[in-house]
PDB file of C-alpha atoms and ligand atoms in Angstrom:
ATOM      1  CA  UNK H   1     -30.004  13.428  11.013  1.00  0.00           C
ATOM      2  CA  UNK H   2     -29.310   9.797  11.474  1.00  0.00           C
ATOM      3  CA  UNK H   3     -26.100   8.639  13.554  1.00  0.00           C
ATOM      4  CA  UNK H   4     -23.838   6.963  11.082  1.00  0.00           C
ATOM      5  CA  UNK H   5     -19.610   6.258  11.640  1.00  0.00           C
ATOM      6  CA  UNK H   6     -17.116   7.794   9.779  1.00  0.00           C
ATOM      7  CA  UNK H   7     -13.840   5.666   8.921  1.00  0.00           C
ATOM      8  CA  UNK H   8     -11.444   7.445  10.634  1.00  0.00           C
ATOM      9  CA  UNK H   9      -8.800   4.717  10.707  1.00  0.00           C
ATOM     10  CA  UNK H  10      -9.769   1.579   8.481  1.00  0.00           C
ATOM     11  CA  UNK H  11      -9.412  -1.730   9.462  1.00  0.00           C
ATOM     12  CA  UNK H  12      -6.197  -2.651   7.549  1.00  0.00           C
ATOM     13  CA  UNK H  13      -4.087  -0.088   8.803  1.00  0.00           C
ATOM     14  CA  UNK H  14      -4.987  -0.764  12.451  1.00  0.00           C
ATOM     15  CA  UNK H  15      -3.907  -4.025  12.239  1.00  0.00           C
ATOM     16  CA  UNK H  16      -0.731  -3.194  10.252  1.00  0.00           C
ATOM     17  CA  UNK H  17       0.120  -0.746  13.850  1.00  0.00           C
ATOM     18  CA  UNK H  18      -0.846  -3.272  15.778  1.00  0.00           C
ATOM     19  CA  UNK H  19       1.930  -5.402  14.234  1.00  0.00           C
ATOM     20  CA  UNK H  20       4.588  -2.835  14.690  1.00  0.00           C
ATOM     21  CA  UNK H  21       3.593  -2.273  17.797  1.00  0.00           C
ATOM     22  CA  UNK H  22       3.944  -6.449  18.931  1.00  0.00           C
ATOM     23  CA  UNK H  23       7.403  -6.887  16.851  1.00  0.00           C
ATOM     24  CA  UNK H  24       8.832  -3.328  18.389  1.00  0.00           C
ATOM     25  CA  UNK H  25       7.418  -4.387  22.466  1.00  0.00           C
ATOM     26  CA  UNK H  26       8.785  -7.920  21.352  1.00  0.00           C
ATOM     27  CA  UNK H  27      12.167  -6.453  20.776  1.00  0.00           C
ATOM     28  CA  UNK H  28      12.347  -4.123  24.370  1.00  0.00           C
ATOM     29  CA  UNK H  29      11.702  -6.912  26.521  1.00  0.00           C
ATOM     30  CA  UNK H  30      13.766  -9.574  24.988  1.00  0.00           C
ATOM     31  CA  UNK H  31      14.243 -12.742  27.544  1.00  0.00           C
ATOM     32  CA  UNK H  32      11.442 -11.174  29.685  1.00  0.00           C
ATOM     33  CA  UNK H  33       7.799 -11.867  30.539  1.00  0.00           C
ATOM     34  CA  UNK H  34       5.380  -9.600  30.152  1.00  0.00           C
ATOM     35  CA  UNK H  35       2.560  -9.381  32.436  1.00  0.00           C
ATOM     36  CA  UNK H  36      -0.001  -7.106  30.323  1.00  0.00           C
ATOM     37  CA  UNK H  37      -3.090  -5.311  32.446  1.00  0.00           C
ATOM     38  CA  UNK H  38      -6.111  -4.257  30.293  1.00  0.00           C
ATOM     39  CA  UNK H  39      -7.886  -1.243  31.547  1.00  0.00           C
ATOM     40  CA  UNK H  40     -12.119  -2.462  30.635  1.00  0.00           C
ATOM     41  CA  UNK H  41     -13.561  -2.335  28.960  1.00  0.00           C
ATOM     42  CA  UNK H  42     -12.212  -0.166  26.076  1.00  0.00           C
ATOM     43  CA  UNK H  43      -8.773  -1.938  26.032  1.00  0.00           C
ATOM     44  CA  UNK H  44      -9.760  -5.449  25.448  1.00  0.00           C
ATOM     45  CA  UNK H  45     -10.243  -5.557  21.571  1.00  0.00           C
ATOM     46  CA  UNK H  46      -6.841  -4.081  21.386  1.00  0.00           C
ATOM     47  CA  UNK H  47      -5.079  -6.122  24.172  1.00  0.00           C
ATOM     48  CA  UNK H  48      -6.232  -9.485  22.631  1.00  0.00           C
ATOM     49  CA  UNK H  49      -4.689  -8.190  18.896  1.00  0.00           C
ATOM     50  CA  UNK H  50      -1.657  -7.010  20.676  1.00  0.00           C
ATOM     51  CA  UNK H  51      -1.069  -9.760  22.304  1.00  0.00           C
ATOM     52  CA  UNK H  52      -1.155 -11.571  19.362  1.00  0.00           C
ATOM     53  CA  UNK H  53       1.390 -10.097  17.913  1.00  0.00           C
ATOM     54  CA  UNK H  54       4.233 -10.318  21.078  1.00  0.00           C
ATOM     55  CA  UNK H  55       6.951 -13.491  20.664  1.00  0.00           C
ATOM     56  CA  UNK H  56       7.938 -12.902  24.252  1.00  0.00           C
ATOM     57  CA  UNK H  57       5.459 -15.104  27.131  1.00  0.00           C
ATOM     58  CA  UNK H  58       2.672 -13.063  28.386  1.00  0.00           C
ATOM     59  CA  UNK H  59       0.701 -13.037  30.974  1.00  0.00           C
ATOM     60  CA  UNK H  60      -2.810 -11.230  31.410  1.00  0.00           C
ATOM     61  CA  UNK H  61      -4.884  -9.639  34.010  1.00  0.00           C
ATOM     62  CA  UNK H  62      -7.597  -7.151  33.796  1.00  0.00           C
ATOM     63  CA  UNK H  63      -8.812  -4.282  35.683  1.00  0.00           C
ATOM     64  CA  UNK H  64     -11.898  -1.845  35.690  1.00  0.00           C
ATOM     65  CA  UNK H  65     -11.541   1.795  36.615  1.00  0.00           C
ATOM     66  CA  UNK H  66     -14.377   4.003  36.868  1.00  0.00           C
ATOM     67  CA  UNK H  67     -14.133   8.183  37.617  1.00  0.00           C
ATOM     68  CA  UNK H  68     -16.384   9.471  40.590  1.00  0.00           C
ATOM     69  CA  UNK H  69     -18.956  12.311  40.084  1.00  0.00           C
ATOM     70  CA  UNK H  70     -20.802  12.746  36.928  1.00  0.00           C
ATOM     71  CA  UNK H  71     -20.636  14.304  33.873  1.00  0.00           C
ATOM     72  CA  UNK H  72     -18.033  13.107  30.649  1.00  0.00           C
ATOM     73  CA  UNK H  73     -15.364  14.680  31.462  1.00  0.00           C
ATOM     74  CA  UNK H  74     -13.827  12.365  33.927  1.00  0.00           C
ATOM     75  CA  UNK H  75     -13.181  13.920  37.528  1.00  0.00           C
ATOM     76  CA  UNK H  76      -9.825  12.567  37.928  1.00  0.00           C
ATOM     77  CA  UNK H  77     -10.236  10.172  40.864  1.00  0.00           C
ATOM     78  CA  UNK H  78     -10.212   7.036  40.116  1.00  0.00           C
ATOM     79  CA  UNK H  79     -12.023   4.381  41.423  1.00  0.00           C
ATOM     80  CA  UNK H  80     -11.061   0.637  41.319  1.00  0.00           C
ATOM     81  CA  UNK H  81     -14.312  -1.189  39.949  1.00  0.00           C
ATOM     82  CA  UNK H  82     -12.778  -4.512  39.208  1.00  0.00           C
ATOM     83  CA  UNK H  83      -8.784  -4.578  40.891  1.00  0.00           C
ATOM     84  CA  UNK H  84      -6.379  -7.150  39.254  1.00  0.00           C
ATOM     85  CA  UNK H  85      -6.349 -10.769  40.174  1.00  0.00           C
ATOM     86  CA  UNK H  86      -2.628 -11.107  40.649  1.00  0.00           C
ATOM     87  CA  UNK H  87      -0.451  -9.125  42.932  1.00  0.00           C
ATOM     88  CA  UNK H  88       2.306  -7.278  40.494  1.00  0.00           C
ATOM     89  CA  UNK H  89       5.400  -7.649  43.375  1.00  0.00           C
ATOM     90  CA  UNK H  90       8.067  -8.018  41.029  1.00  0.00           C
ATOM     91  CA  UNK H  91       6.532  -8.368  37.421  1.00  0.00           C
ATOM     92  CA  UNK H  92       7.333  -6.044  33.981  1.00  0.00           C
ATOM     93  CA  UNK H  93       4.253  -4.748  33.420  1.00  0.00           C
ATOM     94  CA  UNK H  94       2.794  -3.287  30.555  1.00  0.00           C
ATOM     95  CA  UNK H  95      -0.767  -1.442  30.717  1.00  0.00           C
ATOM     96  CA  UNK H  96      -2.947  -1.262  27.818  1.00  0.00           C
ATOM     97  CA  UNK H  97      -5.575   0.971  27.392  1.00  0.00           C
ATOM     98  CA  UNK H  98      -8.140   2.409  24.365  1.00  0.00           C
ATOM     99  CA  UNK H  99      -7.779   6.203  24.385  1.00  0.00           C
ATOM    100  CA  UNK H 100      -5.564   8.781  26.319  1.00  0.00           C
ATOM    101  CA  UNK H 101      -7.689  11.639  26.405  1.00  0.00           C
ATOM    102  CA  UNK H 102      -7.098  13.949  29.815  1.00  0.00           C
ATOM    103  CA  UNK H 103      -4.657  11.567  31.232  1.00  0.00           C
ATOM    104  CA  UNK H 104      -6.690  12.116  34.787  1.00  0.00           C
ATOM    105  CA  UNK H 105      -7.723   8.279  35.003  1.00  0.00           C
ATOM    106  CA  UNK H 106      -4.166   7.303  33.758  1.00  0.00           C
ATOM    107  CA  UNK H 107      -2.208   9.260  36.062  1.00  0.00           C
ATOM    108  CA  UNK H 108      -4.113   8.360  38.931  1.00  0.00           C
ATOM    109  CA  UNK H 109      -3.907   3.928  37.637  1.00  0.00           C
ATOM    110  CA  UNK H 110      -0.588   4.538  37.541  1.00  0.00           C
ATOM    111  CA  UNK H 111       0.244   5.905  40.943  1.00  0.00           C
ATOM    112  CA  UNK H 112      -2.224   3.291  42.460  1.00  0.00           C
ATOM    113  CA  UNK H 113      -0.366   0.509  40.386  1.00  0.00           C
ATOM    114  CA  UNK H 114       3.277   1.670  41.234  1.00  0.00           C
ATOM    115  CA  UNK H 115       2.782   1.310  44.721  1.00  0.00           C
ATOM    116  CA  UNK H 116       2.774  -2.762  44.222  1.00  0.00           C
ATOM    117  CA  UNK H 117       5.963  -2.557  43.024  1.00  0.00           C
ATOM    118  CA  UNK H 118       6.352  -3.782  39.849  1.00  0.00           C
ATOM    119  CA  UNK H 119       9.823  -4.148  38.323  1.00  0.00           C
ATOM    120  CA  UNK H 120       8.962  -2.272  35.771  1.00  0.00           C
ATOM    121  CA  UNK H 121       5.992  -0.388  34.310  1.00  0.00           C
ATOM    122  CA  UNK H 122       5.116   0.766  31.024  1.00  0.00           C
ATOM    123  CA  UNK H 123       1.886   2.425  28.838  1.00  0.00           C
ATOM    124  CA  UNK H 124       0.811   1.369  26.082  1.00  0.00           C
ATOM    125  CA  UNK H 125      -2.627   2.813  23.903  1.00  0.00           C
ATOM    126  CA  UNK H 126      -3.875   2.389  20.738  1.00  0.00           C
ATOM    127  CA  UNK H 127      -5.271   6.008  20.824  1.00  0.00           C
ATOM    128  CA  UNK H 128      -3.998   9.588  21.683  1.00  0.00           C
ATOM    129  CA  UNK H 129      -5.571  12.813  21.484  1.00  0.00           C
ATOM    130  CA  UNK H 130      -2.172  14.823  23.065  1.00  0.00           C
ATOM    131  CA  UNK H 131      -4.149  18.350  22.205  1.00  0.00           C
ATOM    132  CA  UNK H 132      -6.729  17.321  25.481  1.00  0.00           C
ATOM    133  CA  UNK H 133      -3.636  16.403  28.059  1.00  0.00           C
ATOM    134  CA  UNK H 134      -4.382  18.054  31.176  1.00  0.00           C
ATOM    135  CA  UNK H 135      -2.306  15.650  33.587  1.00  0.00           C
ATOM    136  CA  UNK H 136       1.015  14.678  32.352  1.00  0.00           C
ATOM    137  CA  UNK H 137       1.462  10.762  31.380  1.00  0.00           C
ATOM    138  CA  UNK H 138       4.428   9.200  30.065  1.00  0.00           C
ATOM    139  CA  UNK H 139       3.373   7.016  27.285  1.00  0.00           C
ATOM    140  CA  UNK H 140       5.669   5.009  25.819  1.00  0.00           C
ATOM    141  CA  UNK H 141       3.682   2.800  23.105  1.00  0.00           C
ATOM    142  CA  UNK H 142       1.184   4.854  20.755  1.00  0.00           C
ATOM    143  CA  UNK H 143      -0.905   3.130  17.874  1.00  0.00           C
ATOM    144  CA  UNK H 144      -1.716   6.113  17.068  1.00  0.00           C
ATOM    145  CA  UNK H 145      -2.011  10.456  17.896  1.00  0.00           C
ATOM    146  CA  UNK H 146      -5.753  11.486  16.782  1.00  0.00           C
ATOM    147  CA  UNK H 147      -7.285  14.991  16.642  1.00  0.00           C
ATOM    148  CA  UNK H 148      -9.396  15.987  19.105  1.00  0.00           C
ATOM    149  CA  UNK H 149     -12.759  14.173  18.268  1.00  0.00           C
ATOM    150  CA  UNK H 150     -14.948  11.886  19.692  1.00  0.00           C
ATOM    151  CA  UNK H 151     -13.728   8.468  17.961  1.00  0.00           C
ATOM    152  CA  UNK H 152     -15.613   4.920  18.285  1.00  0.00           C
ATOM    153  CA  UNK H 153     -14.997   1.217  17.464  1.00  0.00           C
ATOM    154  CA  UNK H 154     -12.022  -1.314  18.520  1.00  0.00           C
ATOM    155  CA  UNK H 155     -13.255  -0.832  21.806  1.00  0.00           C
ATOM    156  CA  UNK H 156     -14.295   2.757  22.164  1.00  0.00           C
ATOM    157  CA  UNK H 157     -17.933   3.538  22.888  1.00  0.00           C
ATOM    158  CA  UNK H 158     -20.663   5.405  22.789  1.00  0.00           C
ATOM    159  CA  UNK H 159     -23.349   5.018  25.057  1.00  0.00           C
ATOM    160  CA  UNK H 160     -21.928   1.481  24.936  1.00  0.00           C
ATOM    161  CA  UNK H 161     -22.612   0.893  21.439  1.00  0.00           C
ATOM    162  CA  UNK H 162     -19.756   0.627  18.649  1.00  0.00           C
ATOM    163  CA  UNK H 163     -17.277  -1.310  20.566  1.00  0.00           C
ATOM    164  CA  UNK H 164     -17.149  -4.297  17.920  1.00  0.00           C
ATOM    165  CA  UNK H 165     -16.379  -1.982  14.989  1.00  0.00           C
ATOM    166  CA  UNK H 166     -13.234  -3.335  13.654  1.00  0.00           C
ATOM    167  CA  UNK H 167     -11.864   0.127  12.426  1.00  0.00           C
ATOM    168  CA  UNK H 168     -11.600   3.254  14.354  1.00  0.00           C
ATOM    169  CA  UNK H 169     -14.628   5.821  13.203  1.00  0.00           C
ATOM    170  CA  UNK H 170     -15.878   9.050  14.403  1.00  0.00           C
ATOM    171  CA  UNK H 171     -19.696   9.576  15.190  1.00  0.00           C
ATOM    172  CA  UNK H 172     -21.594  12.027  13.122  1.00  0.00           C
ATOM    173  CA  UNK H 173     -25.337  13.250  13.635  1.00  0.00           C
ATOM    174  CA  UNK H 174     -25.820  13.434  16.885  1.00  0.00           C
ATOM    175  CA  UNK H 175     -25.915  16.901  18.888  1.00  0.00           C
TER     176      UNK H 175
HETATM  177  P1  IMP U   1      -9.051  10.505  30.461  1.00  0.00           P
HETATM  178  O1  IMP U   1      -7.730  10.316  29.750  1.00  0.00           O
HETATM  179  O2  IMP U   1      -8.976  10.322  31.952  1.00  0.00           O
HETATM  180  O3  IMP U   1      -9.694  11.823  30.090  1.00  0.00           O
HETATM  181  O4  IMP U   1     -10.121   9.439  30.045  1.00  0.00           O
HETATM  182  C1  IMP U   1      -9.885   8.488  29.123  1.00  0.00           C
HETATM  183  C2  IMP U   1     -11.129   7.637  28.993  1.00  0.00           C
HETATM  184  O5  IMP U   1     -12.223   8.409  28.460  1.00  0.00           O
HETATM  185  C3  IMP U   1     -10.858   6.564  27.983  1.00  0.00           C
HETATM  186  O6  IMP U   1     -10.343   5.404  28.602  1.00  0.00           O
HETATM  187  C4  IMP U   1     -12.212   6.354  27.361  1.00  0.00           C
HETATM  188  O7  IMP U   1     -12.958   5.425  28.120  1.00  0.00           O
HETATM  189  C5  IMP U   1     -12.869   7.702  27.426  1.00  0.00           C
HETATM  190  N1  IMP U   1     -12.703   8.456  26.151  1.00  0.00           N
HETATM  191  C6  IMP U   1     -11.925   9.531  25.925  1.00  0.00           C
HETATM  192  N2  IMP U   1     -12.001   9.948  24.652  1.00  0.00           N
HETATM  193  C7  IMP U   1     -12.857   9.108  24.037  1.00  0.00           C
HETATM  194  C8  IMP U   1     -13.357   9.003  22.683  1.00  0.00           C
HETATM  195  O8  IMP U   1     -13.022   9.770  21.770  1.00  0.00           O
HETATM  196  N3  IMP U   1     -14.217   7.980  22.454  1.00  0.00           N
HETATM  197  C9  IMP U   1     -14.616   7.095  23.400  1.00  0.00           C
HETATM  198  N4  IMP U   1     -14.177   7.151  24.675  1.00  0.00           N
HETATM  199  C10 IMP U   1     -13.310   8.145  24.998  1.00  0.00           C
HETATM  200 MG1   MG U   2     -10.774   3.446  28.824  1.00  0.00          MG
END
C-alpha cells in the first residue's frame, strides 16, 4: 500500500488554536517580554505562527536537541546539538516545541535550561499525546491532547518528510 496522510487536524482549526493560544500567552505576560526558544526543528512552523499571534515584544532564539543511542524511542539524555545564542540570566522564557510524547527530551531541556536562571520559564506545544508520559513535565500551553499515533505535518516528520504540511495528519501504509 502506498503512504498517503490522513487529516487528523485540518488546517483551519490549527490556526484558530494557534490564535487562542497568542491572545491567552498575550494576556499572562502583560507588560513583559517574552524571550521564546524553539526546540528544531519540529517547533519552528509553530513558533513562527505563534509568534504571530503574541501583542507583547518577543524575542527569539533557537536550539537543537538530539537523544543519544539509537532506536525511536528517545533514550532520555539529551544532547545539545545547536545551544541558544543568548544567555537566558534574567529573561521570561517560554519554550516551544512540536510534540510531547515521553517527556524524556523535555524534562531533561528543562533542567539544562533552568540552571541559567531565567526569571521565569514556561512550556508551550502544539501537540500532546499525555497516554505516552513516562517522565513528568509541567506543560502549561497545549494546542492540542492527541491519541497515541504517529502524527505528521506543521513541523512533525517522518523520515524528514511532511514537515511543510499545513494541517496535522497521521501516516497510513507503511509497516
Ligand atoms: P519525547 O517526548 O522525549 O518522547 O520526544 C518527543 C520528540 O519525539 C518530539 O519532539 C518529536 O521530535 C518526536 N515525536 C514524538 N511523537 C511524534 C509523532 O507522532 N510524530 C513525529 N515526531 C514525534
Ligand atoms: Mg521535537
Amino acid at each position: 500500500m502506498a503512504e498517503s496522510i490522513k487529516v487528523l487536524i485540518p488546517e483551519a482549526e490549527v490556526a484558530k488554536r494557534i490564535e487562542e493560544l497568542g491572545r491567552q500567552i498575550s494576556e499572562d505576560y502583560a507588560g513583559k517580554q517574552i524571550h521564546m526558544i524553539c526546540v528544531l526543528k519540529g517547533g519552528v512552523f509553530f513558533m513562527c505562527e505563534l509568534a504571530k499571534r503574541i501583542s507583547v515584544p518577543v524575542s527569539l532564539d533557537f536550539m537543537s536537541v538530539g537523544s543519544y543511542g539509537d532506536g525511536t524511542a528517545s533514550s532520555g539524555v539529551v544532547k545539545i546539538a545547536k545551544d541558544l545564542d543568548e544567555a537566558l540570566e534574567g529573561k521570561d522564557v517560554l519554550v516551544v516545541e512540536d510534540i510531547i510524547d515521553s517527556g524524556r527530551t523535555l524534562y531533561y531541556l528543562l533542567d539544562i535550561l533552568a540552571k541559567r536562571q531565567p526569571n521565569s520559564m514556561r512550556l508551550c506545544t502544539l501537540l500532546d499525546k499525555p497516554d505516552r508520559r513516562v517522565r513528568d513535565v509541567k506543560v502549561d500551553y497545549v494546542g492540542f491532547e492527541i491519541p497515541d499515533e504517529f502524527v505528521v505535518g506543521y513541523g512533525l516528520d517522518y523520515a524528514q518528510k511532511y514537515r511543510n504540511l499545513p494541517y496535522i495528519g497521521v501516516v497510513e501504509g507503511v509497516e
